[in-house]
Amino acid sequence: MLNFLLTGTSSNGVLTIQLHRPEALNALNTALLRELADTLDNAATDSAVRAVVITGDSRAFAAGADIREMADLDLVGVMNDPRPQYWARIAAFAKPIIAAVNGFALGGGCELVMHADIVIASRDARFGQPEIKLGIIPGAGGTQRLIRAVGKSLASQMVLTGEPISAQRAYDAGLVSELTEPELTLERAQQIAASIAAQAPLAVRQAKDVLLRSQETHLAAGLAYERKAFTLLAATEDRNEGIQAFIEKRRPEYKGR
Amino acid sequence: MAFEHIEYRVDQGVAVLTLNRPANLNSFNAEMHAEMREALKQVRKDESVRCLLITGNGRGFCAGQDLSDRNVAADAEMPDLGLSIEKFYNPMIRTLRELPLPVICAVNGVAAGAGANIALACDIVFAARSASFIQAFCKIGLVPDSGGTWTLPRLVGPARAMALSMLGDKISAEQAADWGMIWSCVDDDALMDSALGCARHLATQPTQGLALIKRALNASSTNTLDQQLDLERDLQRMAGRTADYREGVAAFMEKRKPEFKGC
């Protein structure tokens, strides 16, 4: 049973996960994070799910981790914290994730946004890593994924001052791929998810895999890895279907094989 | 919160906010700012409010910042005027521009400095014939704030905006209307009837649709045509989902007067 998430899968293969802890601006406590990791684990093997949208509500995507929980942990407690395992499971999810961000995406919330493959944000969204203001630093990729997304100077400014940036700034810097009106953010993210869900599932997984790999390796290795994945797809039925449908000017019917 | 430096009442869907420091030409001090912020919060919260009307008590509309409220003694530290703007004026202007309902201004007398620019930040501005607008900032070594350097060139064009800002000349309500800086100049004794009549009318109109119009026009000044076309599509999508749109179409088909609920 889910306590902090609302979920629903549409017939076109899009699983929408809404973070639902409105009283805490969707702060990512350990229980919520575990539910999220579990939900994605289930979605990983559910063939009805082809893409995932993660969203919050109109005020906040997620305003950080649960500070109270954190306050109780000493060094040993932090070392034994299960949270990094949950984050690793979220990062390992092989199907595409689209974040639909309204309002605040701060701290852990911003880090969760950066676990998504695509980020759609409303014009009133705000992104930040305010951990420094509490005498700590980001602990779930906030220093690593941010610098890769927006570059050194802006990432350093955000992490070292803790000051958030506007949606427009995040868009200009490349953290966000599209800005929308607040009321249409989720709808737009679901549209994009649906268009991905309509593609050949194996190709989508391979594409996500090689895209992420590019962040972890040098160009020559990345290109070799890409070529391997490209070659691998040659053995799939869907590849033949996709190319054949293009030549015959019809819609492809993918089977995930 | 009981208001002292402003008056606030809601009647027939119209919130009337009256600046009320007539002895100081309704100039802003910290207390008045706090009350203004509180009143605007109420406007946002109160679902019965479908139009906001701002005006001033006494012979002036608003003389901007109360200079005696700022520390500018010769031997004192240089003041951080940016702080007062960040804290008070900018949030006020942003709120006026973003409020999802029409904001009418009835300029009853002189509107100087920030007072002029607060008026110009409103959606529809009426001014009494005896009223005037002054970008007084240049006379004390300052820069037009409260959005003045943004609104002025858009309203009257860059040439007039520059001269108004650098010369600080007083512009009559009539001149302001001729230049397109405001919507309408009316006789002094007709001001409140005109402004209130307009506000009451708007309070019966499709409020969400009006809010979306405001959003579209506000965004147009920084968007390209391409971006604006996309925005119009998105906003129209939302407008098409309102109950008032259905009511509007139904009333048209049935040849009757529509009854808009604002949602």
JSON list of N, CA and C in Angstrom, two decimals, chain A residues 123 179-184 187 191, chain B residues 212 215 223 231 234-235 237-238 241:
[
{"chain": "A", "resi": 123, "resn": "ARG", "atom": "N", "xyz": [6.38, 27.75, -15.62]},
{"chain": "A", "resi": 123, "resn": "ARG", "atom": "CA", "xyz": [7.12, 29.01, -15.55]},
{"chain": "A", "resi": 123, "resn": "ARG", "atom": "C", "xyz": [7.34, 29.50, -14.13]},
{"chain": "A", "resi": 179, "resn": "LEU", "atom": "N", "xyz": [9.41, 24.75, -21.01]},
{"chain": "A", "resi": 179, "resn": "LEU", "atom": "CA", "xyz": [8.63, 25.49, -20.02]},
{"chain": "A", "resi": 179, "resn": "LEU", "atom": "C", "xyz": [7.17, 25.49, -20.46]},
{"chain": "A", "resi": 180, "resn": "THR", "atom": "N", "xyz": [6.28, 25.40, -19.48]},
{"chain": "A", "resi": 180, "resn": "THR", "atom": "CA", "xyz": [4.85, 25.40, -19.80]},
{"chain": "A", "resi": 180, "resn": "THR", "atom": "C", "xyz": [4.12, 26.34, -18.86]},
{"chain": "A", "resi": 181, "resn": "GLU", "atom": "N", "xyz": [2.85, 26.58, -19.17]},
{"chain": "A", "resi": 181, "resn": "GLU", "atom": "CA", "xyz": [1.98, 27.25, -18.22]},
{"chain": "A", "resi": 181, "resn": "GLU", "atom": "C", "xyz": [1.75, 26.27, -17.06]},
{"chain": "A", "resi": 182, "resn": "PRO", "atom": "N", "xyz": [1.65, 26.79, -15.82]},
{"chain": "A", "resi": 182, "resn": "PRO", "atom": "CA", "xyz": [1.52, 25.91, -14.65]},
{"chain": "A", "resi": 182, "resn": "PRO", "atom": "C", "xyz": [0.43, 24.84, -14.79]},
{"chain": "A", "resi": 183, "resn": "GLU", "atom": "N", "xyz": [-0.71, 25.23, -15.34]},
{"chain": "A", "resi": 183, "resn": "GLU", "atom": "CA", "xyz": [-1.84, 24.30, -15.41]},
{"chain": "A", "resi": 183, "resn": "GLU", "atom": "C", "xyz": [-1.61, 23.20, -16.44]},
{"chain": "A", "resi": 184, "resn": "LEU", "atom": "N", "xyz": [-0.62, 23.35, -17.30]},
{"chain": "A", "resi": 184, "resn": "LEU", "atom": "CA", "xyz": [-0.45, 22.39, -18.40]},
{"chain": "A", "resi": 184, "resn": "LEU", "atom": "C", "xyz": [0.80, 21.54, -18.24]},
{"chain": "A", "resi": 187, "resn": "GLU", "atom": "N", "xyz": [0.14, 17.72, -18.02]},
{"chain": "A", "resi": 187, "resn": "GLU", "atom": "CA", "xyz": [-0.43, 17.29, -19.30]},
{"chain": "A", "resi": 187, "resn": "GLU", "atom": "C", "xyz": [0.65, 17.19, -20.38]},
{"chain": "A", "resi": 191, "resn": "GLN", "atom": "N", "xyz": [2.02, 13.95, -22.33]},
{"chain": "A", "resi": 191, "resn": "GLN", "atom": "CA", "xyz": [2.05, 13.89, -23.79]},
{"chain": "A", "resi": 191, "resn": "GLN", "atom": "C", "xyz": [3.38, 13.36, -24.30]},
{"chain": "B", "resi": 212, "resn": "LEU", "atom": "N", "xyz": [-6.50, 35.21, -18.08]},
{"chain": "B", "resi": 212, "resn": "LEU", "atom": "CA", "xyz": [-5.65, 34.62, -19.13]},
{"chain": "B", "resi": 212, "resn": "LEU", "atom": "C", "xyz": [-5.27, 35.68, -20.17]},
{"chain": "B", "resi": 215, "resn": "ARG", "atom": "N", "xyz": [-2.47, 37.53, -18.69]},
{"chain": "B", "resi": 215, "resn": "ARG", "atom": "CA", "xyz": [-1.24, 36.76, -18.77]},
{"chain": "B", "resi": 215, "resn": "ARG", "atom": "C", "xyz": [-0.64, 36.84, -20.18]},
{"chain": "B", "resi": 223, "resn": "ASN", "atom": "N", "xyz": [8.03, 38.01, -25.33]},
{"chain": "B", "resi": 223, "resn": "ASN", "atom": "CA", "xyz": [8.00, 36.85, -26.23]},
{"chain": "B", "resi": 223, "resn": "ASN", "atom": "C", "xyz": [8.22, 37.24, -27.69]},
{"chain": "B", "resi": 231, "resn": "LEU", "atom": "N", "xyz": [1.91, 30.33, -26.74]},
{"chain": "B", "resi": 231, "resn": "LEU", "atom": "CA", "xyz": [1.27, 30.70, -25.47]},
{"chain": "B", "resi": 231, "resn": "LEU", "atom": "C", "xyz": [-0.24, 30.87, -25.65]},
{"chain": "B", "resi": 234, "resn": "ASP", "atom": "N", "xyz": [-1.87, 27.57, -25.65]},
{"chain": "B", "resi": 234, "resn": "ASP", "atom": "CA", "xyz": [-1.97, 26.97, -24.31]},
{"chain": "B", "resi": 234, "resn": "ASP", "atom": "C", "xyz": [-3.05, 27.65, -23.47]},
{"chain": "B", "resi": 235, "resn": "LEU", "atom": "N", "xyz": [-3.06, 28.98, -23.51]},
{"chain": "B", "resi": 235, "resn": "LEU", "atom": "CA", "xyz": [-4.03, 29.71, -22.69]},
{"chain": "B", "resi": 235, "resn": "LEU", "atom": "C", "xyz": [-5.45, 29.47, -23.20]},
{"chain": "B", "resi": 237, "resn": "ARG", "atom": "N", "xyz": [-6.47, 26.82, -24.62]},
{"chain": "B", "resi": 237, "resn": "ARG", "atom": "CA", "xyz": [-6.82, 25.46, -24.19]},
{"chain": "B", "resi": 237, "resn": "ARG", "atom": "C", "xyz": [-7.43, 25.53, -22.79]},
{"chain": "B", "resi": 238, "resn": "MET", "atom": "N", "xyz": [-6.79, 26.33, -21.92]},
{"chain": "B", "resi": 238, "resn": "MET", "atom": "CA", "xyz": [-7.30, 26.45, -20.55]},
{"chain": "B", "resi": 238, "resn": "MET", "atom": "C", "xyz": [-8.62, 27.21, -20.53]},
{"chain": "B", "resi": 241, "resn": "ARG", "atom": "N", "xyz": [-11.71, 25.33, -21.23]},
{"chain": "B", "resi": 241, "resn": "ARG", "atom": "CA", "xyz": [-12.16, 24.38, -20.22]},
{"chain": "B", "resi": 241, "resn": "ARG", "atom": "C", "xyz": [-12.94, 25.04, -19.09]}
]
